Short mmCIF file of C-alpha atoms and ligand atoms in Angstrom, two decimals:
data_model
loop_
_atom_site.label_atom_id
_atom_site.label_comp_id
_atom_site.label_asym_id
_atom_site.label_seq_id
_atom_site.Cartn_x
_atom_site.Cartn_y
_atom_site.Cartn_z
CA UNK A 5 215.39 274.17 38.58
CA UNK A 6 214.15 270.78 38.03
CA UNK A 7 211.30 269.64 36.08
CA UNK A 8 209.43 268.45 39.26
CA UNK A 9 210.54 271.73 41.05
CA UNK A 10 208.64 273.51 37.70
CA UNK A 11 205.62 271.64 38.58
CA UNK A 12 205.27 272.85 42.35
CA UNK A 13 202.40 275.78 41.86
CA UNK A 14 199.71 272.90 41.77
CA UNK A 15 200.95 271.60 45.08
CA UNK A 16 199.48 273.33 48.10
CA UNK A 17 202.40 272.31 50.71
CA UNK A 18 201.70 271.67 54.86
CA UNK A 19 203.06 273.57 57.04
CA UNK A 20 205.21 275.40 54.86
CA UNK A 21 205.10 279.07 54.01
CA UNK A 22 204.41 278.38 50.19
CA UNK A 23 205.12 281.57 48.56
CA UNK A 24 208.64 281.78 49.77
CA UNK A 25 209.26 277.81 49.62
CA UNK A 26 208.75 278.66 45.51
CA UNK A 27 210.78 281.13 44.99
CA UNK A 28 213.81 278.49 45.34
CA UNK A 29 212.37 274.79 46.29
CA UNK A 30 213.61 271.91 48.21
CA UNK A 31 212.83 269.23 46.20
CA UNK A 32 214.21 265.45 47.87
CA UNK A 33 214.36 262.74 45.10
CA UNK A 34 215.59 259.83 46.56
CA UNK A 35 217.19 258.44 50.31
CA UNK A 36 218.98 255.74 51.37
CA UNK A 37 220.06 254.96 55.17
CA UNK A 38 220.76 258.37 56.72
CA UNK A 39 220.91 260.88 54.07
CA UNK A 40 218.72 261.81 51.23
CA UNK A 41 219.21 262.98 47.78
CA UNK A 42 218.15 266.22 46.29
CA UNK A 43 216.98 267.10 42.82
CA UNK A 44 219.97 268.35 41.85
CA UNK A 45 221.92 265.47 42.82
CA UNK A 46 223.31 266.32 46.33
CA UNK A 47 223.57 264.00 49.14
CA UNK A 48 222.15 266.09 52.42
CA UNK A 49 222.65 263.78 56.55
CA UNK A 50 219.19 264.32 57.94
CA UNK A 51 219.24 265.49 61.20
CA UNK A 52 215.27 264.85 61.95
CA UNK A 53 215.19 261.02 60.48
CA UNK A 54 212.51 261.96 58.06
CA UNK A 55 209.97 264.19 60.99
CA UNK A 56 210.74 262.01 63.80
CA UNK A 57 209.76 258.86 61.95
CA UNK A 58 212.14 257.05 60.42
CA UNK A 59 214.24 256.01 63.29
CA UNK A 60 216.25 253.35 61.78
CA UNK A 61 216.94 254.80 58.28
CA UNK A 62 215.26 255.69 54.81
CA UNK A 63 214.56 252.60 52.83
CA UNK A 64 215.81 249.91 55.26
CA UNK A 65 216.11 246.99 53.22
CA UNK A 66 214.11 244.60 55.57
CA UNK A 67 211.11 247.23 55.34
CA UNK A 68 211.05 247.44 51.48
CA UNK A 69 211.36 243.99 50.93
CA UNK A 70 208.65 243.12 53.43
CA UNK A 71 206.56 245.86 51.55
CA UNK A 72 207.04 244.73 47.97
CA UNK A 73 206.22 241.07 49.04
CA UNK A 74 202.85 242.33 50.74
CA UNK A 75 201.95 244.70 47.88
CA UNK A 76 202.09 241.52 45.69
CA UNK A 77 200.27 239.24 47.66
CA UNK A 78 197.36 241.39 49.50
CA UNK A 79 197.35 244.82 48.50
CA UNK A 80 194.57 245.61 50.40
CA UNK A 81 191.36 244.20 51.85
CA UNK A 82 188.04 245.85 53.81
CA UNK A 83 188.79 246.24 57.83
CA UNK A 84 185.21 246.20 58.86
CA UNK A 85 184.17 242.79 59.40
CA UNK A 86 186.95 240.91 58.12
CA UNK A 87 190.23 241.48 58.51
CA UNK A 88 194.10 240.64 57.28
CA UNK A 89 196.48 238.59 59.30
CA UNK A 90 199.22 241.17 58.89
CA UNK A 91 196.79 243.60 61.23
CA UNK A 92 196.50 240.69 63.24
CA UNK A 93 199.92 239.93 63.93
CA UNK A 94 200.70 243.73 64.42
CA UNK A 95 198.59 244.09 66.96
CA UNK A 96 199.55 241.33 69.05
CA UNK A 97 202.97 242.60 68.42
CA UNK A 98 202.39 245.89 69.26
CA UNK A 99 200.39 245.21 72.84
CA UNK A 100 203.41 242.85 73.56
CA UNK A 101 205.60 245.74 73.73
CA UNK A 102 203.13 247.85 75.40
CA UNK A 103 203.17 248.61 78.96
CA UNK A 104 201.24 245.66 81.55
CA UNK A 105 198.35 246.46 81.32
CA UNK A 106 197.76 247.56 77.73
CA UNK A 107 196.47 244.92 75.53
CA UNK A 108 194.42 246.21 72.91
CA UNK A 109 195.05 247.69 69.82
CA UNK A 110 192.88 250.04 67.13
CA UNK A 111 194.74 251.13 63.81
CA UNK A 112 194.42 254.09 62.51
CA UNK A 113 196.44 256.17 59.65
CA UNK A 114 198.15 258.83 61.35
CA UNK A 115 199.13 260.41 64.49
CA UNK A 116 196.05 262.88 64.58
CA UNK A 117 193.59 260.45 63.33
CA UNK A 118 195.20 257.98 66.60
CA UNK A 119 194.43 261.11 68.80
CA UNK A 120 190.44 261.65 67.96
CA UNK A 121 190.35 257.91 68.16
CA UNK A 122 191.14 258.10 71.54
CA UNK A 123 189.22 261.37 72.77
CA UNK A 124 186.52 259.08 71.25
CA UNK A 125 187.12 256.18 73.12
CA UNK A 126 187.46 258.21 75.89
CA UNK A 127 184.50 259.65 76.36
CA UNK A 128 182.38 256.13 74.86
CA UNK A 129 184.05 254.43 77.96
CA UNK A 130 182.89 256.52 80.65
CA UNK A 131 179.11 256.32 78.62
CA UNK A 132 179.47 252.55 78.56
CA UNK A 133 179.94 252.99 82.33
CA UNK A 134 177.03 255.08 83.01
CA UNK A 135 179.56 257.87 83.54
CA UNK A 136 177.97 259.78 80.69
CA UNK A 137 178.27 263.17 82.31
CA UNK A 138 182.46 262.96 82.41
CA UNK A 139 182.54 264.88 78.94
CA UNK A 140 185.25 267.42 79.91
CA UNK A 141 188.94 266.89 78.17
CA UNK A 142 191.89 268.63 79.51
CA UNK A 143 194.45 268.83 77.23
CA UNK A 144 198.00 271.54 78.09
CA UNK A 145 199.44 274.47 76.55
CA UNK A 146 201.92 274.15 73.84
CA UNK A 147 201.07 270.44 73.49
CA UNK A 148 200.56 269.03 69.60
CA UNK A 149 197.93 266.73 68.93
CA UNK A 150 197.59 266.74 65.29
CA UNK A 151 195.24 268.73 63.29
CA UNK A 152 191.90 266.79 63.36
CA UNK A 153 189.22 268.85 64.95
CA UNK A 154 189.52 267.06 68.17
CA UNK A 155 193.74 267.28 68.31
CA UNK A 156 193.69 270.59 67.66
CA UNK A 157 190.84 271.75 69.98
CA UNK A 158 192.82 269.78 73.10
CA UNK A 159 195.92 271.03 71.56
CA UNK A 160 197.99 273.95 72.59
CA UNK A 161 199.77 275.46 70.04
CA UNK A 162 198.49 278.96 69.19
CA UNK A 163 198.78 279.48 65.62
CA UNK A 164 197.26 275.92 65.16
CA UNK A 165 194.36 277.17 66.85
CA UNK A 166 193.89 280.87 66.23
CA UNK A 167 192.03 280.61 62.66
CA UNK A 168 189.73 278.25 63.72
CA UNK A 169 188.78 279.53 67.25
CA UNK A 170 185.52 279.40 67.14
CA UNK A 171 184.93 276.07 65.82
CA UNK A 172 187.16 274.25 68.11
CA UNK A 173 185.11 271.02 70.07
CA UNK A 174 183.23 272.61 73.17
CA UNK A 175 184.13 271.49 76.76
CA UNK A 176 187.75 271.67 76.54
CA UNK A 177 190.41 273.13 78.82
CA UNK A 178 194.06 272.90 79.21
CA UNK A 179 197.13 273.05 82.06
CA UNK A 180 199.76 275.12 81.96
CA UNK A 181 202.73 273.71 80.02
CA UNK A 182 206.02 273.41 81.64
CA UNK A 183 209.11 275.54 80.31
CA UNK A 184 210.12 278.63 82.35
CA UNK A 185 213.05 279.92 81.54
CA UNK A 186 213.53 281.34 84.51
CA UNK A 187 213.24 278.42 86.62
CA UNK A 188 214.69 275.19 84.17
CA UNK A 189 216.72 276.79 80.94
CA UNK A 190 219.33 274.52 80.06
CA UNK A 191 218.42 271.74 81.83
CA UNK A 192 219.93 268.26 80.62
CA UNK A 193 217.13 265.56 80.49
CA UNK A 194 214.24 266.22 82.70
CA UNK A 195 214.12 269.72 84.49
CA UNK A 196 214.71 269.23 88.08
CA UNK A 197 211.64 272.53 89.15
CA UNK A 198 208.01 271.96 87.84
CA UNK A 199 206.91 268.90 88.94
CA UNK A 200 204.09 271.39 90.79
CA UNK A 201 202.89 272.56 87.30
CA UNK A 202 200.90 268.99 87.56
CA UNK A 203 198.61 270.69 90.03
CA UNK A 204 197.13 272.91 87.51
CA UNK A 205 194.66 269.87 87.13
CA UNK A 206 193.57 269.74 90.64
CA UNK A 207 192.49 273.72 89.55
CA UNK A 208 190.72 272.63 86.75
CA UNK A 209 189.33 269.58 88.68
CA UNK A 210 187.95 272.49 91.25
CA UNK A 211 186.83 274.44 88.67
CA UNK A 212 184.32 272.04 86.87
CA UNK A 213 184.13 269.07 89.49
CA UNK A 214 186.63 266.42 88.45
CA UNK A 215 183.81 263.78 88.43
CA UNK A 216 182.94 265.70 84.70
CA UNK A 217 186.42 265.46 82.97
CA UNK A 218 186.64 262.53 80.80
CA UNK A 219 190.47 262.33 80.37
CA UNK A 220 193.66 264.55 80.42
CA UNK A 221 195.93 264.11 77.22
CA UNK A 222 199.33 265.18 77.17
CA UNK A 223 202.62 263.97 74.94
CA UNK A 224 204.77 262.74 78.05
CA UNK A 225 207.58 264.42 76.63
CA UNK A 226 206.11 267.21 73.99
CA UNK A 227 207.94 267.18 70.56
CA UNK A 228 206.48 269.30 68.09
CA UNK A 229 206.58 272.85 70.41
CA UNK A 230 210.26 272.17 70.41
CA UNK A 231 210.70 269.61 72.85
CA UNK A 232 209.79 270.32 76.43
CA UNK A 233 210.61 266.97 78.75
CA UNK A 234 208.49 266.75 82.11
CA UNK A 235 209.80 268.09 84.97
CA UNK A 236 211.07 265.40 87.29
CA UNK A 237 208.31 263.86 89.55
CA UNK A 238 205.66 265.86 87.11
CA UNK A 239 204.01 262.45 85.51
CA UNK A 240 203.63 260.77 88.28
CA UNK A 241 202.02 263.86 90.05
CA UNK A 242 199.48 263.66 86.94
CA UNK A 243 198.81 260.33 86.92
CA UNK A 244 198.01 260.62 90.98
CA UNK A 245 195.67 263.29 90.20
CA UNK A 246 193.46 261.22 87.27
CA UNK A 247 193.74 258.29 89.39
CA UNK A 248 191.83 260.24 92.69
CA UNK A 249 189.39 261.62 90.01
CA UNK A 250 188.68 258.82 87.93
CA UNK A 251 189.95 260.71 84.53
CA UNK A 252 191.95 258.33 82.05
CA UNK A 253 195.29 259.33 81.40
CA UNK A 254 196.15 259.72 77.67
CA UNK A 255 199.67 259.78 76.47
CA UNK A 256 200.28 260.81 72.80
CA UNK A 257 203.14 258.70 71.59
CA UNK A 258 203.31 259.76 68.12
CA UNK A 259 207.06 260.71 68.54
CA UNK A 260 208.31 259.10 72.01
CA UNK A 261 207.33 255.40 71.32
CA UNK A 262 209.33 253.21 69.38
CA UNK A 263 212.85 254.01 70.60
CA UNK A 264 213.32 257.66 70.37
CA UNK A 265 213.24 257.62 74.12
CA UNK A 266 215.33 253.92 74.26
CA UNK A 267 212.17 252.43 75.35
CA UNK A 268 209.04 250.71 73.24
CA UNK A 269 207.09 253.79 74.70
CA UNK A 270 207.58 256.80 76.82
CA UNK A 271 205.39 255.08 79.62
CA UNK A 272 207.88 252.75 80.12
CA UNK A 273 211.04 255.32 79.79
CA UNK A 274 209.41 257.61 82.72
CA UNK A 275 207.80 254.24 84.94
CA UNK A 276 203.96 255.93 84.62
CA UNK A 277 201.24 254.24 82.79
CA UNK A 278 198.52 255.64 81.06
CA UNK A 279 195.04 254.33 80.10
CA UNK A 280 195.67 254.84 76.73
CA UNK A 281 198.41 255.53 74.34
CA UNK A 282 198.52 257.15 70.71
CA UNK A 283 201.39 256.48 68.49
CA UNK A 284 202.50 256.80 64.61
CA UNK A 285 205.23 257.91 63.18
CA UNK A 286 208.13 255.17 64.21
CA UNK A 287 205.26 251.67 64.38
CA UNK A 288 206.17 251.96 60.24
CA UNK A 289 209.66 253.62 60.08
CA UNK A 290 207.11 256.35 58.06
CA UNK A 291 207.22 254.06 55.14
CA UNK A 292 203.43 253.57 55.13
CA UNK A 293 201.32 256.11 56.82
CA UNK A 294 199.96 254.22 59.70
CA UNK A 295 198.85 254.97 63.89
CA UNK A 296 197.68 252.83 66.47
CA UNK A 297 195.89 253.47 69.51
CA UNK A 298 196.34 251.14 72.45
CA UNK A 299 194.22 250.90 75.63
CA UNK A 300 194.05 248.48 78.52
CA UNK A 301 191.77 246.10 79.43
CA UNK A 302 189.32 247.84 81.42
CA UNK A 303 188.46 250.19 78.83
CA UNK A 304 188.46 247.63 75.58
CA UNK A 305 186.04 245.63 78.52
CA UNK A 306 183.97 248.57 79.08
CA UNK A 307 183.15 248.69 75.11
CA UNK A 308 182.55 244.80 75.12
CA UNK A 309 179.30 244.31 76.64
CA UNK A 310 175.35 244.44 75.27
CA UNK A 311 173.83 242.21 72.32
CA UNK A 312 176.99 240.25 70.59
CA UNK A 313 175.98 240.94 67.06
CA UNK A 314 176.42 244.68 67.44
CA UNK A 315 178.99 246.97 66.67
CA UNK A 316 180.69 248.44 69.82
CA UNK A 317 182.41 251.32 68.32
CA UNK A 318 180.85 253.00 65.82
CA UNK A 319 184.79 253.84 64.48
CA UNK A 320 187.25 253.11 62.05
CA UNK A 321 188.59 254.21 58.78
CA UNK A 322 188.73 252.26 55.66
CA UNK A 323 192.58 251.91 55.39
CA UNK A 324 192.44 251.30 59.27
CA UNK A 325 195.09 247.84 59.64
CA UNK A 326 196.23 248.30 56.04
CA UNK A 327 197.72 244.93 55.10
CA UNK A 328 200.76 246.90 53.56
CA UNK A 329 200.81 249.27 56.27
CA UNK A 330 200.52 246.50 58.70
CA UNK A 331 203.60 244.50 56.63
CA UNK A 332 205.80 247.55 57.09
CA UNK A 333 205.12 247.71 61.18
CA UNK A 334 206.09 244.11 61.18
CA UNK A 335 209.36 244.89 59.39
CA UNK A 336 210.30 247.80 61.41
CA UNK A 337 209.23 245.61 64.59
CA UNK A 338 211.62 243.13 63.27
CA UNK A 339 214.43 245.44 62.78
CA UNK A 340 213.90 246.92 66.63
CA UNK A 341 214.58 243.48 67.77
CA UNK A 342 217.06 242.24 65.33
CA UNK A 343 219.37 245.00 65.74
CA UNK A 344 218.91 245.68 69.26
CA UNK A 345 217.61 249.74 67.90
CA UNK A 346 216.58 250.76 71.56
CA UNK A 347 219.47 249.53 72.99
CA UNK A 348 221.43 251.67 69.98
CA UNK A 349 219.11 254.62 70.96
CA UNK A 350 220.41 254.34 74.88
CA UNK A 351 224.08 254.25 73.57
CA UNK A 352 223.62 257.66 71.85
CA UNK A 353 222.31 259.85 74.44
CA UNK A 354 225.37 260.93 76.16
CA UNK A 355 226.42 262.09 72.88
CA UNK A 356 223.56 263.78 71.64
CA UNK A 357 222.77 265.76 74.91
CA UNK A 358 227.21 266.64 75.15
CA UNK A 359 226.28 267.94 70.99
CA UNK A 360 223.19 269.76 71.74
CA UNK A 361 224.64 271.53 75.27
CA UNK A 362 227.86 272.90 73.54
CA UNK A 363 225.30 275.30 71.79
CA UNK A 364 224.55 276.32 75.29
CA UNK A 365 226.77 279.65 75.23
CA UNK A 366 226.08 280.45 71.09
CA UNK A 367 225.37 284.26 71.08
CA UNK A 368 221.83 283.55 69.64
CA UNK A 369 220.99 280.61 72.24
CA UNK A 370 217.94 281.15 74.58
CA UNK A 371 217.97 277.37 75.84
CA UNK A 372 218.98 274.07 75.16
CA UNK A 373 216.83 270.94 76.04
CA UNK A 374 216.82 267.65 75.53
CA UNK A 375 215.45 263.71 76.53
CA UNK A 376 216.08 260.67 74.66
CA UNK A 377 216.93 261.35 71.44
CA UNK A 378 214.77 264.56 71.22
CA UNK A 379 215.86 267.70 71.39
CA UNK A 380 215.74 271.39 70.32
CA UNK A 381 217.69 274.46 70.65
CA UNK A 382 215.92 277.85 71.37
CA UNK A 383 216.89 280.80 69.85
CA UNK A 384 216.37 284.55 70.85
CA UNK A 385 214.24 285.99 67.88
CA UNK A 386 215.70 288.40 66.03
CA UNK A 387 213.85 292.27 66.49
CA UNK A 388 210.75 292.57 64.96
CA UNK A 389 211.25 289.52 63.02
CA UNK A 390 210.34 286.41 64.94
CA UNK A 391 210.89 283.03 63.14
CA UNK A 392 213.35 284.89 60.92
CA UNK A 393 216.40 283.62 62.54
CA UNK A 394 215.54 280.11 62.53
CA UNK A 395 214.05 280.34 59.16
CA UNK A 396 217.35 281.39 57.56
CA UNK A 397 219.14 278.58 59.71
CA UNK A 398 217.18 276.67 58.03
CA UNK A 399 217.28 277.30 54.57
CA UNK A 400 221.75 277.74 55.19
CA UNK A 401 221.82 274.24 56.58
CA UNK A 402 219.92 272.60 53.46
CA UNK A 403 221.79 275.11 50.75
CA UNK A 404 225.49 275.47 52.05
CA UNK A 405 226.03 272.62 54.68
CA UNK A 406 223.94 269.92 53.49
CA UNK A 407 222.26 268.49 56.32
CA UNK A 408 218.31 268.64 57.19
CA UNK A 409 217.11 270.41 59.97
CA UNK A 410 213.34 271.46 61.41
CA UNK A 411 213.06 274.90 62.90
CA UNK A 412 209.73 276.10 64.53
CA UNK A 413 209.46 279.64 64.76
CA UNK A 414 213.55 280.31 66.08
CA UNK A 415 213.62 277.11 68.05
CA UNK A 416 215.75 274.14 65.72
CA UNK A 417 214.02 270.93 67.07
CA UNK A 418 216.88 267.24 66.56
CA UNK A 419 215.03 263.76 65.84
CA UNK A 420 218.44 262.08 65.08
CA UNK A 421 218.33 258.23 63.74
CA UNK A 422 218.14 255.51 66.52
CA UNK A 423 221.28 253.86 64.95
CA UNK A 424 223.39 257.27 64.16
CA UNK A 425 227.19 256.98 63.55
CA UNK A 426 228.56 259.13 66.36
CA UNK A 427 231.11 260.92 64.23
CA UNK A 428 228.45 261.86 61.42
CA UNK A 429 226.47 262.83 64.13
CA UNK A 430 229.27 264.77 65.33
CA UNK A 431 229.79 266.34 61.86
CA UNK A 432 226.43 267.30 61.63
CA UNK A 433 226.53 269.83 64.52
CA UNK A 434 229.91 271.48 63.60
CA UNK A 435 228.01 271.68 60.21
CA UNK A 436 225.13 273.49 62.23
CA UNK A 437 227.50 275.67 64.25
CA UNK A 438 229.01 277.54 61.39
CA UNK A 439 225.61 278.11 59.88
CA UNK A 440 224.29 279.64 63.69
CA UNK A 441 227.72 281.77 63.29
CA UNK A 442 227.05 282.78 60.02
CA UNK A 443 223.52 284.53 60.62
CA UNK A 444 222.72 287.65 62.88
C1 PLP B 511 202.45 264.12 69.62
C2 PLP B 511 201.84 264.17 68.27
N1 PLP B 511 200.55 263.88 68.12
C3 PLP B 511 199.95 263.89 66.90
C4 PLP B 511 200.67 264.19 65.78
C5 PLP B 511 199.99 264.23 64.44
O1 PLP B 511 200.44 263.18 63.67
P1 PLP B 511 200.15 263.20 62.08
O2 PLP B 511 200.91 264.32 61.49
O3 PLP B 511 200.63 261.83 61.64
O4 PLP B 511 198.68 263.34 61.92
C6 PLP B 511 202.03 264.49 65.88
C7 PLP B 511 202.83 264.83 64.70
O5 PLP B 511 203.96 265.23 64.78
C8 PLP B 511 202.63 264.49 67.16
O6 PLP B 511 203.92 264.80 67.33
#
């Protein structure tokens, strides 16, 4: 064991099961371009690009350079009432790329810090409006959110939720989410049945009168439950329903903007605008924690109105439009462009979707799905023992194949790079088959 891997007991670890993660850590040390390097000196391919963030490789040289320079120059300055001009330039970068429409940005540092940013812009816009009474928020089963009160409470994801129950923000509801098994298993891209499930709002618009929901959020193509892309026809029907109820639309972005879907943002991949968008993850490669919300006119508008010398939004963080954070977005929006990333992103989903399907008739294999370059294959758990099988696939792929992989529960989510080499790409799923053959 290594001398950091001797230091783990002070280190309380997300989202990991600690105890057993001990007994025999994973300890990364160092990365360059699509693999990383362990502890121990081994080179593992990472088959989730860092946890969906790092589309276009660890420690991209135009990133770190950009980030030294900045670190030397204006480490950091306050956000409230003055600003940087690398938060400046981001933003007007960012909104560029944004669907018409959206033009304003907010900076946050994370995806679930973006998300109660915008359930709290959502509900100050309809107040600025003298729609004070639309306090509802609708959020959908299985979706992820983050893990900020407000993410989690609109989230779906049951063991998320299940400790803190009772505490979770009142006035919430969700839709139904969208896999069946029955009805779209194996679908490549977008299921062809469920665009119906979109309805479920008109039942929840019945239920409390839509004129009291404030906004639906949902992740146009959900990630973290282990990918789920909307049925064909299913955003739209959404969108149609906000619009006849005057709810804003909210589409968490963390994962599907910059690229992963070949497009700047989701919106734009599936031809449906929202009101607002939340996004992380990829606006930094992951090299500096950073999020952004985005919103269009009409709402920023709403905000902008009453005595000038006040404070609109009574929001923000202190690191919100880091200067360093904000230097590393300008990179990574640099590389998109320079090295035509979304257009690499297009080029690989044939690939990726022919990779992920040949899993399709693997004795453990429940489902296969897939959009962009997302995607996830579901396994049957094993008796008595759910999460065990994917667990173990797991912990095989890091110790005896050397490649990275996420599993939730028995369901082994894909975030492969934007700019993967097709044959290591390749390599990495015969890697994965032998470790699915080798487990029961
Ligand atoms: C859709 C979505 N929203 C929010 C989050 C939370 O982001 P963070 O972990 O940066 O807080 C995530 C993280 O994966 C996500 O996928």
């Amino acid at each position: 064991m290594s001398d950091a891997a001797d230091k783990l007991d002070a280190y309380w670890m997300p989202f990991t099961a600690n105890r057993d993660f001990k007994k025999k850590p994973r300890v990364i040390k160092g990365a360059a371009g699509h693999y990383y390097t362990t502890d121990d000196g081994r080179k593992l391919y990472d088959m989730f690009s860092g946890l969906w963030t790092s589309g276009i490789g660890h420690c991209h040289p135009t990133i770190v350079a950009a980030v030294q320079k900045q670190v030397a120059e204006l480490d950091y300055c306050m956000g409230f009432q003055v600003t940087n001009d690398k938060a400046l330039e981001l933003a007007d970068r960012v909104v560029n790329m944004a669907p018409d429409g959206i033009s304003h940005c907010f900076f946050t540092n994370s995806g679930s810090e973006s998300v109660d940013t915008a359930l709290k812009i959502a509900l100050g816009y309809h107040r600025a409006r003298g729609e004070g009474h639309r306090t509802r928020l609708i959020g959908r089963e299985r979706g992820y959110h983050g893990v900020n009160f407000g993410g989690m409470s609109v989230g779906g994801m049951v063991p998320n939720r299940k400790a803190f129950s009772a505490n979770l923000i009142p006035g919430v509801d969700h839709i139904r989410h969208t896999l069946d098994l029955e009805h779209n298993a194996f679908s490549r891209g977008l299921p062809q049945w469920g665009a119906h499930l979109a309805d479920d709002l008109e039942r929840l618009c019945g239920l409390h009168d839509g004129s009291n929901i404030a906004a639906v959020i949902v992740e146009p193509a959900a990630g973290s439950t282990g990918v789920l892309p909307p049925p064909v026809g299913y955003l739209e029907r959404l969108r149609e329903i906000c619009d006849k109820h005057g709810i804003l639309l909210i589409f968490d972005e963390v994962i599907a903007a910059f690229g992963r879907l070949a497009r700047p943002f989701g919106a734009q991949r599936f031809g449906v605008t929202p009101d607002i968008i939340t996004t992380a993850k990829g606006l930094t490669n992951g090299v500096i924690p950073m999020g952004a919300v985005l919103v269009s006119d009409s709402i920023y508008d709403a905000f902008m109105q009453g005595p000038e010398n006040m404070i609109e939004l009574f929001h923000g963080y202190t690191y919100s439009g880091h200067p360093v954070a904000a230097a590393a977005g300008l990179a990574t929006m640099r590389v998109y462009e320079e090295e035509g990333t979304f257009a690499q992103s297009a080029a690989l989903e044939q690939h990726f979707e022919d990779l992920l399907h040949s899993f399709a008739d693997h004795k453990h294999v429940i489902d296969v799905r897939n959009i962009g370059l997302m995607g996830a294959i579901e396994m049957a758990p094993r008796n008595g023992a759910p999460g065990a099988r994917g667990g173990e696939a797991h912990k095989k792929c890091f110790w005896d194949e050397n490649i990275v992989i996420r599993n939730g529960m028995d369901i082994l989510q894909f975030s492969p790079f934007l700019n993967s080499k097709p044959d290591e790409m390749q390599q990495s799923f015969e890697a994965l088959r032998r470790v699915l053959d080798s487990i029961d």
